[in-house]
Coordinates of C-alpha atoms in Angstrom, one line a residue:
M23 CA 0.0 -0.4 0.2
S24 CA 1.3 3.4 -0.7
N25 CA 1.7 6.0 1.5
R26 CA -0.9 8.4 2.0
K27 CA 0.5 11.6 0.3
S28 CA -0.1 15.2 1.6
A29 CA -1.8 18.0 -0.5
K30 CA 1.2 18.8 -1.7
G31 CA 2.4 15.6 -2.6
Q32 CA 4.5 14.6 0.2
P33 CA 3.7 11.9 2.8
A34 CA 1.5 13.3 5.3
K35 CA 3.3 12.8 8.7
K36 CA 2.1 10.4 11.2
K37 CA 0.6 11.7 14.0
E38 CA 1.8 11.1 17.2
A39 CA 0.2 9.7 20.4
N40 CA -1.0 12.2 23.2
A41 CA 2.3 12.3 25.2
L42 CA -0.3 12.1 28.4
W43 CA -2.0 9.4 27.8
G44 CA -0.6 7.7 24.4
G45 CA 1.3 4.8 25.9
R46 CA -1.3 2.4 24.7
F47 CA -2.1 4.2 21.6
T48 CA 1.4 4.1 18.1
T49 CA -0.9 7.1 16.6
G50 CA -2.9 10.2 17.5
P51 CA -6.3 10.5 16.8
A52 CA -8.0 11.7 13.6
A53 CA -8.8 15.6 13.3
L54 CA -12.4 14.5 13.5
M55 CA -11.6 12.8 16.6
E56 CA -9.9 15.0 18.0
K57 CA -12.0 17.9 16.9
V58 CA -15.1 15.8 18.6
N59 CA -13.2 14.6 21.9
A60 CA -12.1 18.8 22.8
S61 CA -13.2 20.4 25.2
I62 CA -11.3 23.0 26.0
G63 CA -12.9 25.3 24.2
F64 CA -15.8 25.2 27.2
D65 CA -14.0 23.7 30.3
K66 CA -11.3 26.4 30.5
A67 CA -13.7 28.0 32.7
L68 CA -12.9 25.5 35.1
A69 CA -9.2 27.0 35.6
P70 CA -9.3 28.5 38.6
Q71 CA -10.8 25.3 40.3
D72 CA -8.5 23.3 38.5
L73 CA -5.8 24.6 40.4
R74 CA -7.0 25.3 43.5
A75 CA -7.7 21.3 43.5
S76 CA -4.3 20.1 42.0
R77 CA -3.0 22.8 45.2
A78 CA -5.1 20.6 47.5
H79 CA -3.9 17.4 46.3
C80 CA -0.2 18.0 45.9
T81 CA -0.2 19.8 49.1
M82 CA -1.6 16.5 50.7
L83 CA 0.3 14.4 48.6
V84 CA 3.3 15.8 50.4
E85 CA 2.1 16.1 54.1
A86 CA 1.0 11.8 53.4
G87 CA 4.6 11.4 52.1
I88 CA 3.7 10.4 48.8
L89 CA 5.3 13.0 47.1
S90 CA 8.4 14.5 48.3
R91 CA 8.9 18.3 49.3
K92 CA 11.2 18.9 46.3
D93 CA 8.7 18.0 43.8
G94 CA 5.4 19.3 45.8
H95 CA 7.3 23.2 46.0
A96 CA 8.1 22.4 42.4
I97 CA 4.8 21.8 41.2
L98 CA 3.4 24.5 43.7
K99 CA 5.4 27.5 42.2
G100 CA 4.9 26.0 38.5
L101 CA 0.8 26.4 39.0
D102 CA 1.6 29.8 40.4
Q103 CA 3.1 30.5 37.6
V104 CA 0.0 29.1 35.3
E105 CA -2.4 30.9 37.2
R106 CA -0.4 34.2 36.2
E107 CA -0.2 33.5 32.5
I108 CA -4.1 32.5 32.4
A109 CA -5.1 35.5 34.2
A110 CA -3.0 37.9 31.8
G111 CA -4.1 36.2 28.8
T112 CA -0.9 34.5 27.5
F113 CA -1.4 31.1 28.5
T114 CA -1.8 28.6 25.1
Y115 CA -4.9 26.4 24.4
T116 CA -5.0 23.8 21.7
P117 CA -7.5 21.4 21.2
A118 CA -4.8 18.5 20.8
L119 CA -4.9 18.7 24.7
E120 CA -8.7 18.4 25.1
D121 CA -9.3 19.6 28.4
I122 CA -7.7 22.2 30.9
H123 CA -6.8 19.2 33.0
M124 CA -4.0 18.1 30.6
H125 CA -3.7 21.8 29.6
V126 CA -2.4 22.6 32.9
E127 CA -0.8 19.6 33.2
S128 CA 1.4 19.9 30.3
R129 CA 2.6 23.4 30.8
L130 CA 3.4 22.8 34.3
A131 CA 5.8 20.0 32.3
E132 CA 6.6 22.5 30.7
L133 CA 8.0 25.0 33.3
I134 CA 9.1 22.2 35.9
G135 CA 9.8 19.5 34.0
D136 CA 9.4 15.2 35.4
A137 CA 8.3 17.1 38.7
A138 CA 5.1 17.8 37.2
G139 CA 3.9 14.0 36.1
R140 CA 3.7 13.4 39.7
L141 CA 0.8 15.1 40.3
H142 CA -1.3 13.1 39.2
T143 CA -0.2 10.3 41.4
A144 CA -3.5 9.0 43.0
R145 CA -5.9 10.7 41.1
S146 CA -7.3 10.7 37.4
R147 CA -9.3 12.9 34.9
N148 CA -12.7 11.5 36.3
D149 CA -12.3 12.4 39.8
Q150 CA -10.4 16.2 39.1
V151 CA -13.1 16.9 36.1
A152 CA -15.7 16.3 38.9
T153 CA -14.4 18.3 41.6
D154 CA -13.4 21.5 40.0
F155 CA -17.1 20.7 38.4
R156 CA -18.4 20.8 42.0
L157 CA -16.1 23.6 42.9
W158 CA -17.2 25.6 39.7
V159 CA -20.8 25.2 40.5
R160 CA -20.8 26.1 44.1
D161 CA -18.9 29.4 42.8
A162 CA -21.7 29.8 40.4
I163 CA -24.4 29.2 43.6
D164 CA -22.4 32.0 45.7
R165 CA -22.8 34.9 43.1
L166 CA -26.3 33.9 41.8
D167 CA -27.6 34.2 45.9
A168 CA -26.0 37.7 45.9
D169 CA -27.4 39.0 42.5
L170 CA -31.0 37.5 44.1
R171 CA -30.3 38.8 47.4
A172 CA -30.2 42.5 45.4
L173 CA -32.9 41.8 43.0
Q174 CA -34.8 41.1 46.6
A175 CA -33.7 44.3 48.0
A176 CA -34.7 46.2 44.8
L177 CA -38.1 45.3 45.5
V178 CA -38.6 45.7 48.7
A179 CA -37.5 49.0 48.2
R180 CA -40.2 49.9 45.4
A181 CA -42.8 48.0 47.6
E182 CA -42.3 50.3 50.3
E183 CA -42.6 53.4 47.8
H184 CA -46.2 51.9 46.5
A185 CA -47.4 50.9 49.8
E186 CA -50.4 53.1 49.3
T187 CA -50.2 52.7 45.2
I188 CA -53.6 50.9 44.3
L189 CA -54.2 48.9 41.1
P190 CA -56.1 45.8 39.7
G191 CA -55.1 42.6 41.1
Y192 CA -55.7 39.5 38.3
T193 CA -56.7 36.2 38.0
H194 CA -57.5 35.1 34.4
L195 CA -55.9 38.2 33.3
Q196 CA -59.1 39.6 34.6
A197 CA -59.9 42.6 36.7
A198 CA -60.7 40.6 40.2
Q199 CA -60.1 42.8 43.4
P200 CA -57.8 45.8 44.2
V201 CA -54.3 45.2 45.5
T202 CA -51.4 47.3 46.5
F203 CA -48.5 47.6 44.0
G204 CA -46.2 46.9 47.4
H205 CA -47.9 43.6 48.2
H206 CA -47.9 42.4 44.2
L207 CA -44.1 43.3 44.0
L208 CA -43.7 41.4 47.4
A209 CA -45.1 38.0 46.0
Y210 CA -42.0 38.3 43.7
F211 CA -39.9 38.9 46.7
E212 CA -41.3 35.4 48.2
M213 CA -40.6 33.9 45.0
F214 CA -36.7 34.5 44.5
D215 CA -36.4 33.7 48.5
R216 CA -37.7 30.2 48.0
D217 CA -35.2 30.6 45.4
R218 CA -32.4 31.5 46.6
G219 CA -33.4 28.5 49.2
R220 CA -33.5 26.2 46.5
L221 CA -30.3 27.1 45.8
R222 CA -28.6 26.9 48.9
D223 CA -30.3 23.5 49.3
C224 CA -28.7 22.5 46.3
R225 CA -25.0 23.6 47.5
A226 CA -25.1 21.8 50.7
R227 CA -26.1 18.6 48.8
L228 CA -23.1 19.5 46.3
N229 CA -20.6 20.0 48.7
E230 CA -18.8 16.4 49.2
S231 CA -15.1 16.3 47.9
P232 CA -15.0 13.4 45.1
L233 CA -11.0 13.6 45.3
G234 CA -8.9 10.7 45.7
A235 CA -12.2 8.4 44.2
A236 CA -9.4 8.5 41.3
A237 CA -11.1 6.5 37.8
L238 CA -13.9 4.5 39.5
A239 CA -12.3 2.3 42.8
G240 CA -10.5 4.1 44.5
T241 CA -6.5 3.9 44.8
S242 CA -3.8 1.9 46.8
Y243 CA -1.7 5.4 47.5
P244 CA -2.3 5.9 51.3
I245 CA -3.8 9.7 50.5
D246 CA -5.8 11.6 53.1
R247 CA -9.2 12.3 51.5
K248 CA -10.8 14.5 54.4
A249 CA -7.8 16.5 53.9
T250 CA -7.9 17.7 50.4
A251 CA -12.2 17.8 51.8
K252 CA -11.4 20.3 53.9
S253 CA -9.2 22.2 52.4
L254 CA -11.6 23.3 49.3
G255 CA -13.7 24.0 51.9
F256 CA -16.3 20.7 51.4
D257 CA -18.3 19.0 54.2
A258 CA -16.5 15.8 54.0
P259 CA -15.4 13.4 51.0
M260 CA -18.1 11.6 48.9
A261 CA -18.9 8.1 50.5
N262 CA -18.8 6.0 47.7
S263 CA -16.1 6.4 44.5
M264 CA -18.3 5.2 41.8
D265 CA -20.9 7.8 43.0
A266 CA -18.1 10.1 42.8
V267 CA -16.8 10.0 39.9
S268 CA -20.5 9.7 37.9
S269 CA -22.5 11.2 39.6
R270 CA -24.1 14.8 38.0
D271 CA -27.2 15.6 40.3
F272 CA -25.6 18.0 41.1
A273 CA -25.6 19.9 38.2
L274 CA -29.0 18.9 37.6
E275 CA -29.9 20.1 41.0
F276 CA -28.7 22.7 40.1
M277 CA -30.5 23.3 36.1
S278 CA -33.7 22.6 38.1
A279 CA -33.6 25.7 40.6
A280 CA -32.2 27.7 37.9
S281 CA -35.1 27.0 35.4
I282 CA -37.6 27.5 38.5
A283 CA -35.8 31.1 39.8
G284 CA -36.0 31.5 35.5
V285 CA -39.9 30.9 35.2
H286 CA -40.3 33.6 38.3
L287 CA -38.1 36.1 36.2
S288 CA -40.3 35.4 33.4
R289 CA -43.7 36.0 35.0
L290 CA -42.6 39.1 36.5
A291 CA -41.2 40.1 32.8
E292 CA -44.7 39.2 31.3
E293 CA -46.0 41.9 33.9
M294 CA -43.8 44.5 32.9
V295 CA -44.0 43.8 29.0
L296 CA -47.6 44.2 29.8
W297 CA -47.8 47.3 32.3
A298 CA -45.5 49.0 30.1
S299 CA -47.6 49.0 27.2
Q300 CA -50.3 51.1 26.1
R301 CA -53.0 49.4 26.6
F302 CA -51.9 49.5 30.4
R303 CA -49.4 52.2 30.7
F304 CA -48.7 51.1 34.2
I305 CA -45.0 51.9 34.0
G306 CA -42.7 53.2 31.9
L307 CA -39.1 52.4 31.1
S308 CA -36.3 54.4 30.9
D309 CA -33.7 54.3 27.8
A310 CA -31.6 52.2 29.8
F311 CA -34.1 49.3 29.5
S312 CA -36.0 49.6 26.4
T313 CA -35.4 49.8 22.6
G314 CA -36.9 52.2 19.9
S315 CA -37.7 50.6 16.3
S316 CA -35.9 51.2 13.2
I317 CA -39.3 52.3 11.5
M318 CA -41.8 53.6 13.5
P319 CA -40.4 56.3 15.8
Q320 CA -43.0 56.5 18.2
K321 CA -42.1 53.2 19.9
R322 CA -40.5 52.0 23.1
N323 CA -39.9 48.7 23.5
P324 CA -39.6 46.7 26.6
D325 CA -37.2 44.2 24.8
A326 CA -35.1 43.8 28.1
A327 CA -37.7 42.4 29.4
E328 CA -39.0 40.1 26.6
L329 CA -35.4 39.2 26.8
V330 CA -35.2 37.5 30.5
R331 CA -38.8 36.1 29.2
A332 CA -37.4 34.2 26.6
K333 CA -34.2 33.1 27.9
A334 CA -36.1 31.1 30.6
G335 CA -36.9 29.0 27.7
R336 CA -33.0 28.5 27.4
I337 CA -31.9 27.9 31.2
I338 CA -34.9 25.4 31.0
G339 CA -33.9 23.7 27.8
C340 CA -30.3 23.6 29.4
L341 CA -31.9 21.4 32.0
T342 CA -33.8 19.5 29.5
S343 CA -30.2 18.5 27.6
L344 CA -27.6 17.3 30.5
L345 CA -31.2 15.1 32.0
I346 CA -31.6 13.3 28.6
T347 CA -27.8 12.9 28.4
M348 CA -27.6 11.4 31.7
K349 CA -30.8 9.0 31.8
G350 CA -29.3 5.9 29.8
L351 CA -25.8 5.9 31.7
P352 CA -24.4 2.8 33.0
L353 CA -21.8 3.3 35.8
T354 CA -19.3 4.7 36.2
Y355 CA -18.0 7.4 33.7
S356 CA -18.3 7.7 30.1
K357 CA -17.6 10.4 27.7
D358 CA -21.2 11.8 27.2
M359 CA -20.4 13.5 30.7
Q360 CA -18.4 16.2 29.0
E361 CA -21.4 17.1 27.8
D362 CA -22.2 18.4 30.8
K363 CA -20.5 21.5 31.2
E364 CA -21.8 23.7 28.5
P365 CA -26.0 23.5 29.5
T366 CA -24.8 24.4 33.2
F367 CA -22.3 26.8 32.3
A368 CA -24.8 28.5 29.9
A369 CA -27.7 28.3 32.3
A370 CA -25.7 30.2 35.2
D371 CA -24.8 32.7 32.6
Q372 CA -27.9 33.3 31.2
L373 CA -30.0 33.3 34.7
E374 CA -27.0 35.3 36.4
L375 CA -27.8 38.4 33.8
C376 CA -31.5 37.8 33.4
V377 CA -31.6 38.6 37.5
Q378 CA -29.1 41.8 37.0
V379 CA -30.9 43.1 34.6
M380 CA -34.4 42.3 36.0
A381 CA -32.8 44.3 39.6
G382 CA -31.9 46.9 37.2
M383 CA -35.5 47.1 35.8
V384 CA -37.3 46.9 39.1
A385 CA -34.8 50.5 40.4
D386 CA -35.6 51.8 36.9
M387 CA -39.4 51.8 36.2
K388 CA -41.3 54.7 36.7
V389 CA -44.8 54.0 37.9
N390 CA -47.9 55.4 36.9
K391 CA -50.4 55.5 40.1
E392 CA -53.2 57.5 38.1
A393 CA -53.5 54.8 35.6
M394 CA -53.6 52.0 38.4
L395 CA -55.7 53.7 40.1
A396 CA -57.8 54.6 37.1
A397 CA -57.9 50.9 36.3
T398 CA -59.7 50.0 39.7
R399 CA -62.7 51.6 38.4
Q400 CA -63.1 48.8 35.5
G401 CA -64.0 45.2 36.3
Y402 CA -66.3 45.7 39.6
L403 CA -63.4 45.0 42.0
T404 CA -65.1 45.6 44.9
A405 CA -67.8 43.4 44.3
T406 CA -66.5 41.2 46.6
D407 CA -66.4 43.5 49.4
L408 CA -70.1 44.1 49.5
A409 CA -70.6 40.3 49.7
D410 CA -68.8 40.1 52.7
W411 CA -70.2 43.2 54.3
L412 CA -73.4 41.4 53.4
V413 CA -72.2 38.2 55.5
Q414 CA -70.7 40.6 58.4
E415 CA -73.3 42.9 58.9
L416 CA -76.2 41.4 57.9
G417 CA -75.7 37.6 59.3
M418 CA -76.0 36.5 55.2
P419 CA -74.5 32.8 53.9
F420 CA -71.6 33.7 51.9
R421 CA -73.4 32.2 49.0
E422 CA -77.1 34.1 48.8
A423 CA -74.4 37.5 49.5
H424 CA -72.3 36.3 46.8
H425 CA -76.1 36.2 44.4
V426 CA -76.8 39.9 45.8
A427 CA -73.6 41.0 44.5
G428 CA -73.8 39.9 41.5
R429 CA -77.2 41.2 41.0
T430 CA -75.1 44.7 41.6
V431 CA -73.2 44.0 39.2
R432 CA -75.6 43.6 36.4
I433 CA -77.1 46.8 37.6
A434 CA -74.3 48.5 37.3
E435 CA -72.6 47.3 33.9
Q436 CA -76.5 47.9 32.4
R437 CA -76.3 51.2 33.4
G438 CA -72.4 51.9 32.7
V439 CA -71.3 52.4 36.3
G440 CA -68.8 51.9 38.7
L441 CA -70.5 49.9 41.8
E442 CA -69.1 52.9 44.0
D443 CA -72.1 54.8 41.9
L444 CA -74.7 53.1 42.5
A445 CA -77.2 55.0 44.8
L446 CA -78.7 53.7 48.2
A447 CA -81.6 53.0 46.8
D448 CA -80.4 50.9 44.2
L449 CA -78.7 48.7 46.9
Q450 CA -81.9 48.4 48.5
A451 CA -84.1 47.6 45.5
I452 CA -82.1 44.3 45.1
E453 CA -81.8 44.3 49.4
P454 CA -83.6 45.7 51.2
R455 CA -81.7 45.2 54.6
I456 CA -78.6 47.4 53.1
T457 CA -77.5 50.4 54.7
A458 CA -75.2 53.8 53.7
K459 CA -72.6 51.7 55.3
A460 CA -72.4 49.6 52.5
Q461 CA -71.7 52.1 50.2
R462 CA -68.3 52.9 51.5
V463 CA -66.7 49.2 51.4
L464 CA -67.3 49.7 47.6
R465 CA -64.5 51.9 47.3
V466 CA -61.1 50.4 46.7
E467 CA -58.9 53.1 49.3
A468 CA -61.5 51.3 51.8
S469 CA -61.0 47.7 49.9
V470 CA -57.6 47.1 50.4
A471 CA -57.4 48.6 53.6
R472 CA -59.7 46.2 54.7
R473 CA -57.5 43.1 53.8
T474 CA -55.4 42.6 56.9
S475 CA -55.3 38.8 57.1
L476 CA -52.0 38.1 57.5
G477 CA -50.7 38.1 54.0
G478 CA -53.3 40.8 52.8
T479 CA -52.9 43.4 50.7
A480 CA -53.4 46.6 53.2
P481 CA -51.4 49.4 53.4
S482 CA -50.4 48.3 56.8
R483 CA -49.6 44.7 56.1
V484 CA -47.8 46.0 53.2
K485 CA -45.5 48.0 55.3
A486 CA -45.0 45.6 57.9
A487 CA -44.1 43.0 55.9
V488 CA -41.4 45.4 54.0
K489 CA -39.6 45.9 57.5
Q490 CA -39.8 42.0 57.9
A491 CA -38.5 41.3 54.3
R492 CA -35.5 44.0 55.4
R493 CA -34.6 42.0 58.4
R494 CA -34.5 38.5 56.2
L495 CA -32.0 40.3 54.0
G496 CA -29.6 41.7 56.8
Q497 CA -30.7 45.2 56.5
A498 CA -32.8 46.2 59.4

């Protein structure tokens, strides 16, 4: 068989096997294999975590007497140099070295020679990547918690400002009962508080160290897994070496929590889109969080809110992709799991951006109190207040009171007026026992003021809820 020729007619050079794992192989991978196998394009994001875990592993090897102090010192010094190069942007990445772990080891070998090869004693890329990935997700959770707290703080500030601002509350997107805008905003405070709780729960469960599990079965070296776990801020080593290298439920749980948070952001974004529309005019967004039209000069589009709404779908899609990847994998590690990082990185990045944008929009929006109050004159929002008055003052069964209030609404609708505009005689024609006191409860201001039950919309309750929220945020 003749030698394969290069494009210039010369014999093509045979690829050498990878220097870091090629002992079993005589030639290197095909170009397409190299392309599909490489993950450095995205997993270079793990560099800070990889360096941190390598330092912890190196220190433990020295303390356990597995590695000489001389080699340990050289390795730590070399890792410091690698870190400086990465920070300065001078570090060279190449697909041939596949991932961040091999890049660090290869550069370390260039810097310190044979001692670099001893760093990989008693570990595998399997436990190495599992450790780095858990550290990365933990760091992402800490950043997101701070961002969500800032969003909550923005909501609380606006809720305090609008504790007495009245607007329609909706069910089925139909005007239902009057509420205060502060109360409405604090509903999202609670949602985002639960999001933070889910992320904290996820962090607590993932905070165990895979390092030392090696490829899947542990190692024969006398390593100290508790020492490396403690050094990296983990609560303990993972109890089972096979579970340690093959589990990605921490990433799935993280993206599940991220997806729920994304849905909450999307719901608030949708409301802002509605509120900013000409039909509602409840809020206005400044130039900072809106865009114009290329053809219609009068337009101001709530694009920031629309993009937050859309990006929730991307976050959910990231979760779905990893769920599907993991669903059929036997223990322990399979290369399929290289596909775990891109969706996790993307979900974290998108959620972090969306939370920051939403905090900006909440602080930025201009609230149109007049439009909100005017909207409460449509939809007969105090009909339930009339039914409640009939029960409380006349002892009428609620179902009967519901029917009386419904007939009152029909009369007002026929006359094209609000419930508060009906004369006492109109009310007494439906139920003779109604008195002038009933007319006072038909005003929206009276309606919201009376909703003083725990968790209710009354301004007094909103102000108390704001104080409690500030305490929960550590602001009190």
